[in-house]
Amino acid sequence: MADGETAAPPKAGLRELFSYLREHRGVLAIVLVISLVGAGLNLAQPVMVNQVITAVGEGGALTGAVVVLVALVVGAGLVEGVQQYLLGRTAEGVVFGARRRLLARLLRLPIREYDARRTGDLVSRVGSDTTMVRESLTGGLVDALSGALVFVGALVAMALLDLTLLGITLAVIAVAVISVVAVSARVQALTLASQEALGRVAAGVERALSGVRTIRAAGATEREEGALVADAQAAYDLGVRIVRISAVLWPVSGLAVQGAFLAVLGIGGYRVAAGTLSVADLVTFILFLFMMLMPLGTAFNAVITVRSALGALARIHEVLDLPTEDDGESALGRRSTAEKPIEPALPAMVTFDGVSFAYRQGKPVLNEVSFAVPRGSTTAIVGPSGAGKSTLLALIERFYEPDHGTIRLDGIDIRDLPWSELRSGIGYVEQDAPVLAGTIKDNLLLAAPTTGEARCRQVLASVNLLDRIEQHPDGLNAVVGDDGVGLSGGERQRLAIARALIGDAPLLLLDEPTASLDGHNERAMHQAIRSAAVGRTVLIVAHRLATVADADQIIVLDAGHVTATGTHTELLTGSQLYRDLARHQLLVGATGASQ
């Protein structure tokens, strides 16, 4: 989409809503049969009332008619209970299906989509938006469809009793129906806007809670609260507008019932007095009238809830319609795994050939980057902040695709490798070293779930973390909170590195692995990396040159360009930028000699 262009609001219709009911066709067929039975039982009740009234007037026996009437009422109640249970279970099944599809899509979106969207807003689609879809089903949609049977049956019975009274009834109801349909069209648009506002609230809360320490330390609590309250106020205002429309619709529904009843009672009473209509037929007609109006009221409710659901459903389908990471793959471009599988025991070689990349059009991060990482070597990438160092690792993982150029792994274009095969051969440690909520063992086994406890301890020891873990009474089963709460920054970093090492991947990508470590643990980590590098290819991004000075080769990156390549000693004499970096970090003296 071009800059400044406004995206069209997402839309969804009844077709999308009914698509969620297809997998429940069997249950809905049973519900339809039960509805037919229930409609028959309900429609038979006014007929029996007519017989009771007639028997009273003629002095006949009442017992049989009363027993049948009671049986009809009880039977109708039992049938309705079963029907409501099946409909409620179906609604829960629909919501589960929607959430399952959403979760599958959310976890597979391209990384660019996460960059462009707020986490809290995505979470709200799984929660509040799917709940609104359920309310549309439990709140009257399927119920209104089953009530249509009673409506039609009552309509036929009323026509047989008195066409004049039926015409009066339909005239009053028609005015109400037209009013409801016309006014409710606004509900869908308002609901979409309301759910978008709630998504902003959820995103704001997620942002504030994840950074609550920073916010409090900066004395920004009141400002953050004000921003969140403003978003909540916008959601409130939209909610009030929806309520205002509903407040108009409900009296219309009530007036239709009252108007139809009073018109039938007045004109019907006059006709009874004139002798053209019996009392029993008038009472029976009124019973059928209420039997017809009850499903009509349910239908009015369904109009509002379905309109609301379609607004929420549009947000759900906005995510479901996004392509996943796998959708970007070309079946013809993929190399068949049987042609040339990657040998796990073979250290990888990475080659960048004329690679350019930009997160935003017109603002390149990498420009014609070319270099080779020999098999079994340790290669460091250094340079000032913003040079594009971390982006190189993200491109190898295929979190993003290069705009130009080719990246090869063992001579194979990584775009020709299936995602699972590519990433199973890479151990990756991000710069922020995320730790997932759960146990230490859960984090370690994320990429290698079958690893034994002995191997876990071995890897933890290699990163100087085993002693710290064993101090906890639960050991490997010790629980850490969101973002690794309970561990220091250095411990989180070391745990992330242990997680990358445990799978024995032939290629290790380490993004600032010692950034959060003190001097003692940095030396221990340096030794761990050197040990892990045996039989592997290691590509490490570093700001602190002391940790990579003994690398087999060092690539100097500046403003997206490779400016020099060589060993530490070679670069001290051959690269002014590297020499400046080393001098600022006190690795060389004023004369340029290595210290």
XYZ file of C-alpha atoms in Angstrom, residues 17-530:
514
model
C -20.554 -16.638 9.484
C -22.370 -19.721 8.170
C -19.077 -21.219 7.009
C -18.283 -21.903 10.663
C -21.469 -23.979 10.972
C -20.620 -26.412 8.174
C -18.596 -28.785 10.328
C -21.565 -28.978 12.731
C -24.083 -29.986 10.064
C -24.945 -33.271 11.809
C -25.845 -31.632 15.121
C -27.742 -28.862 13.357
C -29.787 -31.465 11.457
C -30.767 -33.028 14.796
C -31.631 -29.557 16.109
C -33.844 -28.989 13.076
C -35.748 -32.223 13.713
C -36.124 -31.308 17.387
C -37.313 -27.859 16.324
C -39.991 -29.435 14.151
C -41.157 -31.534 17.091
C -41.082 -28.507 19.399
C -42.983 -26.400 16.893
C -45.643 -29.076 16.597
C -46.008 -29.293 20.384
C -46.261 -25.516 20.726
C -48.711 -25.102 17.884
C -50.940 -27.841 19.295
C -51.361 -25.987 22.609
C -53.716 -23.217 21.374
C -55.792 -25.885 19.600
C -56.220 -27.745 22.907
C -57.049 -24.483 24.681
C -59.770 -23.942 22.108
C -61.183 -27.370 22.904
C -61.044 -26.697 26.657
C -62.888 -23.400 26.267
C -65.448 -25.021 23.962
C -65.965 -27.906 26.418
C -66.518 -25.442 29.274
C -69.082 -23.540 27.224
C -70.910 -26.720 26.239
C -70.598 -28.407 29.653
C -68.566 -31.314 28.290
C -65.805 -33.380 29.933
C -62.505 -31.503 30.551
C -60.183 -34.174 31.938
C -58.871 -35.566 28.659
C -58.298 -32.163 27.069
C -56.546 -30.803 30.191
C -54.247 -33.847 30.445
C -53.279 -33.507 26.787
C -52.671 -29.769 27.234
C -50.404 -30.336 30.256
C -48.500 -33.059 28.362
C -48.002 -30.691 25.440
C -46.627 -27.933 27.718
C -44.248 -30.289 29.557
C -43.117 -31.955 26.326
C -42.447 -28.596 24.678
C -40.339 -27.540 27.690
C -38.235 -30.708 27.579
C -37.686 -30.420 23.831
C -36.644 -26.788 24.193
C -34.120 -27.735 26.893
C -32.467 -30.337 24.660
C -32.497 -27.907 21.750
C -30.841 -25.134 23.786
C -28.128 -27.517 24.995
C -27.294 -28.631 21.458
C -27.306 -25.055 20.179
C -25.089 -23.890 23.049
C -22.617 -26.718 22.461
C -22.586 -25.909 18.745
C -21.870 -22.249 19.499
C -18.930 -23.249 21.719
C -17.701 -25.547 18.942
C -17.878 -22.712 16.427
C -15.860 -20.433 18.707
C -13.300 -23.183 19.316
C -12.959 -23.696 15.566
C -12.482 -19.969 14.986
C -9.892 -19.728 17.747
C -8.061 -22.803 16.461
C -7.845 -21.307 12.972
C -6.761 -17.947 14.365
C -4.047 -19.451 16.577
C -2.697 -21.536 13.701
C -2.545 -18.426 11.532
C -1.113 -16.113 14.194
C 1.838 -18.406 14.895
C 2.707 -18.685 11.193
C 2.463 -15.115 9.943
C 5.510 -13.582 8.276
C 7.693 -11.644 10.712
C 6.844 -8.415 8.877
C 3.217 -8.770 10.028
C 4.298 -8.835 13.684
C 6.440 -5.781 13.036
C 3.429 -3.918 11.650
C 0.837 -4.949 14.262
C 0.491 -4.604 18.019
C 0.523 -7.797 20.026
C -2.394 -6.857 22.274
C -4.634 -6.160 19.281
C -3.867 -9.598 17.816
C -4.609 -11.216 21.183
C -7.970 -9.418 21.408
C -9.084 -11.078 18.174
C -8.642 -14.489 19.747
C -10.513 -13.382 22.866
C -13.191 -10.719 22.593
C -13.865 -10.965 18.842
C -14.480 -14.729 18.865
C -16.644 -14.328 21.970
C -18.845 -11.890 20.074
C -19.287 -14.468 17.308
C -20.470 -16.953 19.932
C -22.976 -14.451 21.277
C -24.446 -14.085 17.809
C -25.145 -17.824 17.752
C -26.320 -18.282 21.332
C -28.073 -14.900 21.211
C -30.562 -15.815 18.552
C -29.221 -16.713 15.098
C -29.902 -20.454 15.049
C -32.695 -19.985 17.588
C -34.348 -17.498 15.234
C -34.101 -19.959 12.360
C -35.836 -22.663 14.407
C -38.398 -20.115 15.616
C -39.287 -19.488 12.002
C -41.049 -22.868 11.995
C -43.307 -21.780 14.822
C -43.830 -18.413 13.128
C -44.967 -20.004 9.858
C -47.167 -22.549 11.658
C -48.828 -19.834 13.728
C -49.301 -17.723 10.611
C -51.093 -20.565 8.826
C -53.313 -21.285 11.842
C -54.239 -17.590 12.191
C -55.131 -17.448 8.497
C -57.487 -20.406 8.967
C -59.113 -18.749 11.978
C -59.615 -15.187 10.689
C -58.030 -13.483 7.676
C -59.159 -10.010 8.755
C -57.408 -10.165 12.119
C -54.328 -11.654 10.424
C -54.152 -8.735 7.958
C -54.276 -6.229 10.832
C -51.517 -8.118 12.658
C -49.207 -8.272 9.637
C -49.665 -4.545 8.926
C -48.476 -3.614 12.425
C -45.570 -6.088 12.358
C -44.397 -4.943 8.906
C -43.793 -1.412 10.217
C -41.671 -2.818 13.065
C -39.644 -5.118 10.807
C -38.810 -2.335 8.351
C -37.727 -0.055 11.215
C -35.468 -2.713 12.792
C -33.735 -3.681 9.540
C -33.142 -0.033 8.572
C -31.718 1.073 11.915
C -29.661 -2.052 12.650
C -27.535 -1.633 9.512
C -25.500 0.902 11.472
C -24.709 -1.599 14.233
C -22.206 -3.618 12.158
C -20.011 -0.631 11.327
C -20.113 0.641 14.900
C -19.230 -2.807 16.264
C -16.209 -3.039 13.968
C -15.025 0.362 15.192
C -15.717 -0.650 18.795
C -13.708 -3.859 18.493
C -10.851 -1.933 16.889
C -10.911 0.429 19.862
C -10.898 -2.511 22.282
C -7.955 -3.932 20.351
C -6.081 -0.664 20.935
C -6.907 -0.872 24.637
C -5.583 -4.444 24.831
C -2.440 -3.453 22.935
C -1.901 -0.470 25.232
C -2.327 -2.563 28.372
C 0.082 -5.195 27.022
C 2.629 -2.463 26.280
C 2.245 -0.829 29.685
C 2.434 -4.044 31.708
C 5.452 -5.352 29.796
C 7.290 -2.078 30.483
C 5.836 -1.252 33.889
C 9.237 -0.983 35.586
C 10.508 1.444 32.961
C 7.291 3.475 33.159
C 7.444 3.793 36.942
C 11.150 4.588 36.972
C 10.493 7.373 34.449
C 7.601 8.764 36.502
C 5.309 8.247 33.508
C 2.558 6.259 35.222
C -0.030 9.022 35.010
C 0.725 9.738 31.350
C 0.410 6.064 30.450
C -2.796 5.841 32.442
C -4.162 8.870 30.604
C -3.391 7.328 27.213
C -5.039 4.044 28.189
C -8.088 5.823 29.590
C -8.389 7.800 26.340
C -8.477 4.540 24.340
C -10.980 3.077 26.810
C -13.076 6.258 26.491
C -13.189 5.829 22.704
C -14.386 2.240 23.134
C -16.959 3.451 25.664
C -18.290 6.129 23.319
C -18.735 3.610 20.510
C -20.385 1.167 22.902
C -22.849 3.864 23.988
C -23.727 4.544 20.348
C -24.485 0.858 19.855
C -26.587 0.834 23.029
C -28.430 3.903 21.782
C -29.410 2.097 18.592
C -30.441 -0.973 20.587
C -32.505 1.276 22.859
C -34.415 2.411 19.790
C -34.928 -1.106 18.463
C -36.258 -2.697 21.634
C -39.214 -0.282 22.066
C -40.056 -0.834 18.394
C -40.236 -4.558 19.073
C -42.338 -3.999 22.183
C -44.661 -1.576 20.420
C -45.211 -4.107 17.660
C -46.302 -6.716 20.190
C -48.513 -4.289 22.115
C -49.987 -2.744 18.981
C -50.817 -6.071 17.383
C -52.333 -7.384 20.615
C -54.495 -4.294 21.219
C -55.664 -4.187 17.597
C -56.635 -7.873 17.619
C -58.264 -7.596 21.044
C -60.275 -4.505 20.098
C -61.464 -5.606 16.676
C -61.791 -9.238 17.740
C -63.868 -8.233 20.780
C -66.142 -6.205 18.552
C -66.625 -9.180 16.222
C -67.349 -11.479 19.184
C -70.011 -9.035 20.347
C -71.431 -8.968 16.813
C -71.585 -12.766 16.790
C -69.221 -13.203 13.815
C -66.401 -14.713 15.925
C -66.551 -17.086 18.868
C -64.785 -16.424 22.175
C -62.828 -19.674 21.800
C -61.575 -18.654 18.342
C -60.573 -15.180 19.601
C -58.604 -16.640 22.521
C -56.991 -19.197 20.206
C -56.087 -16.448 17.722
C -54.478 -14.364 20.496
C -52.457 -17.390 21.661
C -51.236 -17.937 18.114
C -50.474 -14.211 17.904
C -48.122 -14.385 20.896
C -46.676 -17.624 19.561
C -45.874 -15.805 16.322
C -44.514 -12.695 18.051
C -42.077 -14.592 20.302
C -39.932 -15.841 17.395
C -40.259 -12.395 15.859
C -38.743 -10.877 18.994
C -35.948 -13.459 18.802
C -35.393 -12.478 15.184
C -35.108 -8.792 16.161
C -32.501 -9.790 18.754
C -30.703 -11.884 16.149
C -30.522 -8.918 13.774
C -28.622 -6.888 16.381
C -26.323 -9.686 17.563
C -25.537 -10.877 14.042
C -24.752 -7.349 12.901
C -22.398 -7.037 15.865
C -20.861 -10.429 15.134
C -20.187 -9.518 11.513
C -18.151 -6.539 12.698
C -16.061 -8.802 14.953
C -15.887 -11.484 12.260
C -14.389 -8.964 9.847
C -11.455 -8.490 12.252
C -11.034 -12.254 12.562
C -10.974 -12.731 8.795
C -8.570 -9.827 8.391
C -6.012 -12.076 10.136
C -7.197 -15.339 8.551
C -6.836 -13.797 5.092
C -3.202 -12.861 5.692
C -0.712 -15.170 3.969
C 1.364 -17.360 6.259
C 5.092 -17.813 6.000
C 4.499 -21.079 4.143
C 2.138 -19.424 1.654
C 5.090 -17.454 0.315
C 6.867 -20.627 -0.695
C 6.853 -21.701 -4.333
C 6.371 -25.421 -4.701
C 8.373 -25.361 -7.908
C 11.189 -23.384 -6.330
C 11.666 -25.731 -3.419
C 14.372 -28.316 -3.601
C 13.140 -31.811 -2.967
C 14.530 -33.114 0.318
C 15.408 -36.353 -1.440
C 17.694 -34.588 -3.928
C 20.380 -33.332 -1.594
C 19.625 -33.449 2.116
C 21.706 -31.436 4.541
C 24.027 -33.665 6.509
C 23.671 -32.707 10.190
C 27.247 -33.774 10.856
C 28.631 -31.505 8.123
C 29.510 -27.989 9.346
C 27.636 -25.411 7.303
C 29.004 -22.771 4.992
C 27.116 -19.520 4.540
C 27.502 -17.322 1.467
C 26.031 -13.868 0.868
C 26.088 -12.837 -2.775
C 25.083 -9.241 -3.557
C 22.391 -9.151 -0.842
C 20.365 -5.945 -0.399
C 17.479 -5.494 2.021
C 15.228 -2.742 3.373
C 12.586 -2.904 6.091
C 10.908 0.105 4.501
C 10.990 1.014 0.846
C 13.644 3.581 0.038
C 15.587 3.032 3.277
C 18.011 0.166 2.646
C 19.656 -1.545 5.604
C 22.017 -3.713 3.518
C 23.559 -2.788 0.175
C 25.151 -5.391 -2.097
C 26.578 -7.369 0.829
C 28.841 -10.251 -0.211
C 30.977 -12.515 1.973
C 31.626 -16.199 2.641
C 31.754 -18.061 5.960
C 34.006 -21.147 5.617
C 32.833 -24.440 7.022
C 33.894 -25.027 10.601
C 35.028 -21.439 11.108
C 34.060 -18.778 13.600
C 33.178 -15.555 11.817
C 32.415 -12.328 13.656
C 30.432 -9.394 12.318
C 31.302 -6.048 13.868
C 30.494 -2.440 13.201
C 28.691 0.565 14.659
C 25.064 0.420 15.798
C 22.597 0.415 12.905
C 25.095 -1.049 10.454
C 22.786 -4.010 9.695
C 24.597 -6.725 11.662
C 21.531 -8.344 13.285
C 19.658 -8.114 9.990
C 22.180 -10.507 8.435
C 21.238 -13.202 10.959
C 17.506 -12.560 10.469
C 17.926 -13.068 6.729
C 19.733 -16.378 7.246
C 16.791 -17.542 9.390
C 14.489 -16.308 6.599
C 12.518 -14.101 8.935
C 12.717 -11.738 5.977
C 13.533 -12.258 2.310
C 16.311 -10.215 0.671
C 15.203 -7.660 -1.896
C 18.134 -8.593 -4.125
C 20.885 -11.166 -4.078
C 21.206 -14.712 -2.823
C 22.021 -16.384 0.474
C 23.339 -19.942 0.257
C 23.769 -22.643 2.856
C 26.166 -25.385 1.779
C 25.854 -24.026 -1.745
C 22.036 -24.250 -1.762
C 19.868 -21.147 -2.063
C 18.067 -21.044 1.293
C 14.825 -20.191 -0.533
C 14.969 -23.707 -1.965
C 15.033 -25.268 1.506
C 11.849 -26.118 3.429
C 11.494 -23.982 6.554
C 11.762 -26.943 8.914
C 14.918 -28.233 7.275
C 16.590 -24.843 7.185
C 15.867 -23.947 10.806
C 16.547 -27.392 12.236
C 20.145 -26.933 11.105
C 20.552 -23.568 12.848
C 20.960 -22.649 16.493
C 19.898 -19.018 16.900
C 20.301 -16.695 19.896
C 18.555 -13.355 19.583
C 19.954 -10.110 20.864
C 17.268 -9.738 23.544
C 17.666 -13.390 24.648
C 13.959 -14.068 25.298
C 13.030 -16.652 27.915
C 9.527 -18.100 27.732
C 7.270 -18.409 30.756
C 7.492 -21.962 32.091
C 10.260 -24.061 33.576
C 13.986 -24.027 32.867
C 13.577 -27.445 31.270
C 10.711 -26.235 29.055
C 12.976 -23.505 27.706
C 15.865 -25.854 27.079
C 13.734 -28.419 25.259
C 11.917 -25.921 23.029
C 13.805 -27.022 19.908
C 14.843 -30.506 21.090
C 11.917 -31.967 23.103
C 13.409 -35.483 23.393
C 16.694 -34.407 24.976
C 17.537 -36.197 28.219
C 18.230 -34.540 31.566
C 21.938 -35.434 31.492
C 22.402 -33.515 28.249
C 20.485 -30.552 29.716
C 22.850 -30.432 32.669
C 25.874 -30.739 30.416
C 24.809 -27.772 28.299
C 23.913 -25.672 31.343
C 27.347 -26.386 32.783
C 28.990 -25.311 29.527
C 27.431 -21.851 29.852
C 28.234 -21.582 33.568
C 24.578 -21.805 34.617
C 24.257 -25.274 36.180
C 25.340 -24.223 39.670
C 22.767 -21.421 39.689
C 19.978 -23.777 38.601
C 20.897 -26.444 41.149
C 20.630 -23.882 43.961
C 16.891 -23.824 43.358
C 14.945 -26.611 45.133
C 13.135 -27.517 41.897
C 16.288 -27.611 39.766
C 15.435 -27.926 36.075
C 11.753 -27.699 36.963
C 12.181 -24.230 38.486
C 9.547 -21.874 37.064
C 10.435 -18.565 35.423
C 7.902 -15.868 34.646
C 7.141 -13.898 31.499
C 10.301 -12.603 29.810
C 12.417 -14.666 32.187
C 11.323 -12.950 35.409
C 13.331 -14.579 38.204
C 16.570 -14.663 36.197
C 19.112 -11.901 35.795
C 19.872 -10.481 32.360
C 23.058 -12.503 32.135
C 21.279 -15.679 33.219
C 18.598 -15.175 30.595
C 21.323 -14.715 27.978
C 23.123 -17.883 29.024
C 19.893 -19.883 29.116
C 19.103 -18.750 25.575
C 22.551 -19.824 24.425
C 22.141 -23.202 26.156
C 18.851 -23.627 24.312
C 20.653 -23.020 21.000
C 23.485 -25.410 21.859
C 21.344 -28.310 23.024
C 20.192 -29.293 19.538
C 23.702 -29.781 18.102
C 22.858 -27.671 15.053
C 25.746 -27.420 12.548
C 25.353 -23.627 12.280
C 25.214 -21.274 15.272
C 23.990 -17.687 14.895
C 24.776 -15.633 17.982
C 23.554 -12.037 18.207
C 25.446 -10.222 20.973
C 25.667 -13.329 23.210
C 27.761 -11.601 25.892
C 25.932 -8.272 25.967
C 24.427 -8.792 29.432
C 27.322 -10.598 31.103
C 29.830 -9.376 33.665
C 33.550 -9.911 33.178
C 33.691 -13.299 34.910
C 30.697 -14.761 33.069
C 31.795 -13.184 29.803
C 35.044 -15.110 29.984
C 33.155 -18.298 30.841
C 30.759 -17.665 27.949
C 33.640 -16.997 25.606
C 35.096 -20.358 26.522
C 31.677 -22.016 26.065
C 31.365 -20.545 22.587
C 34.838 -21.717 21.674
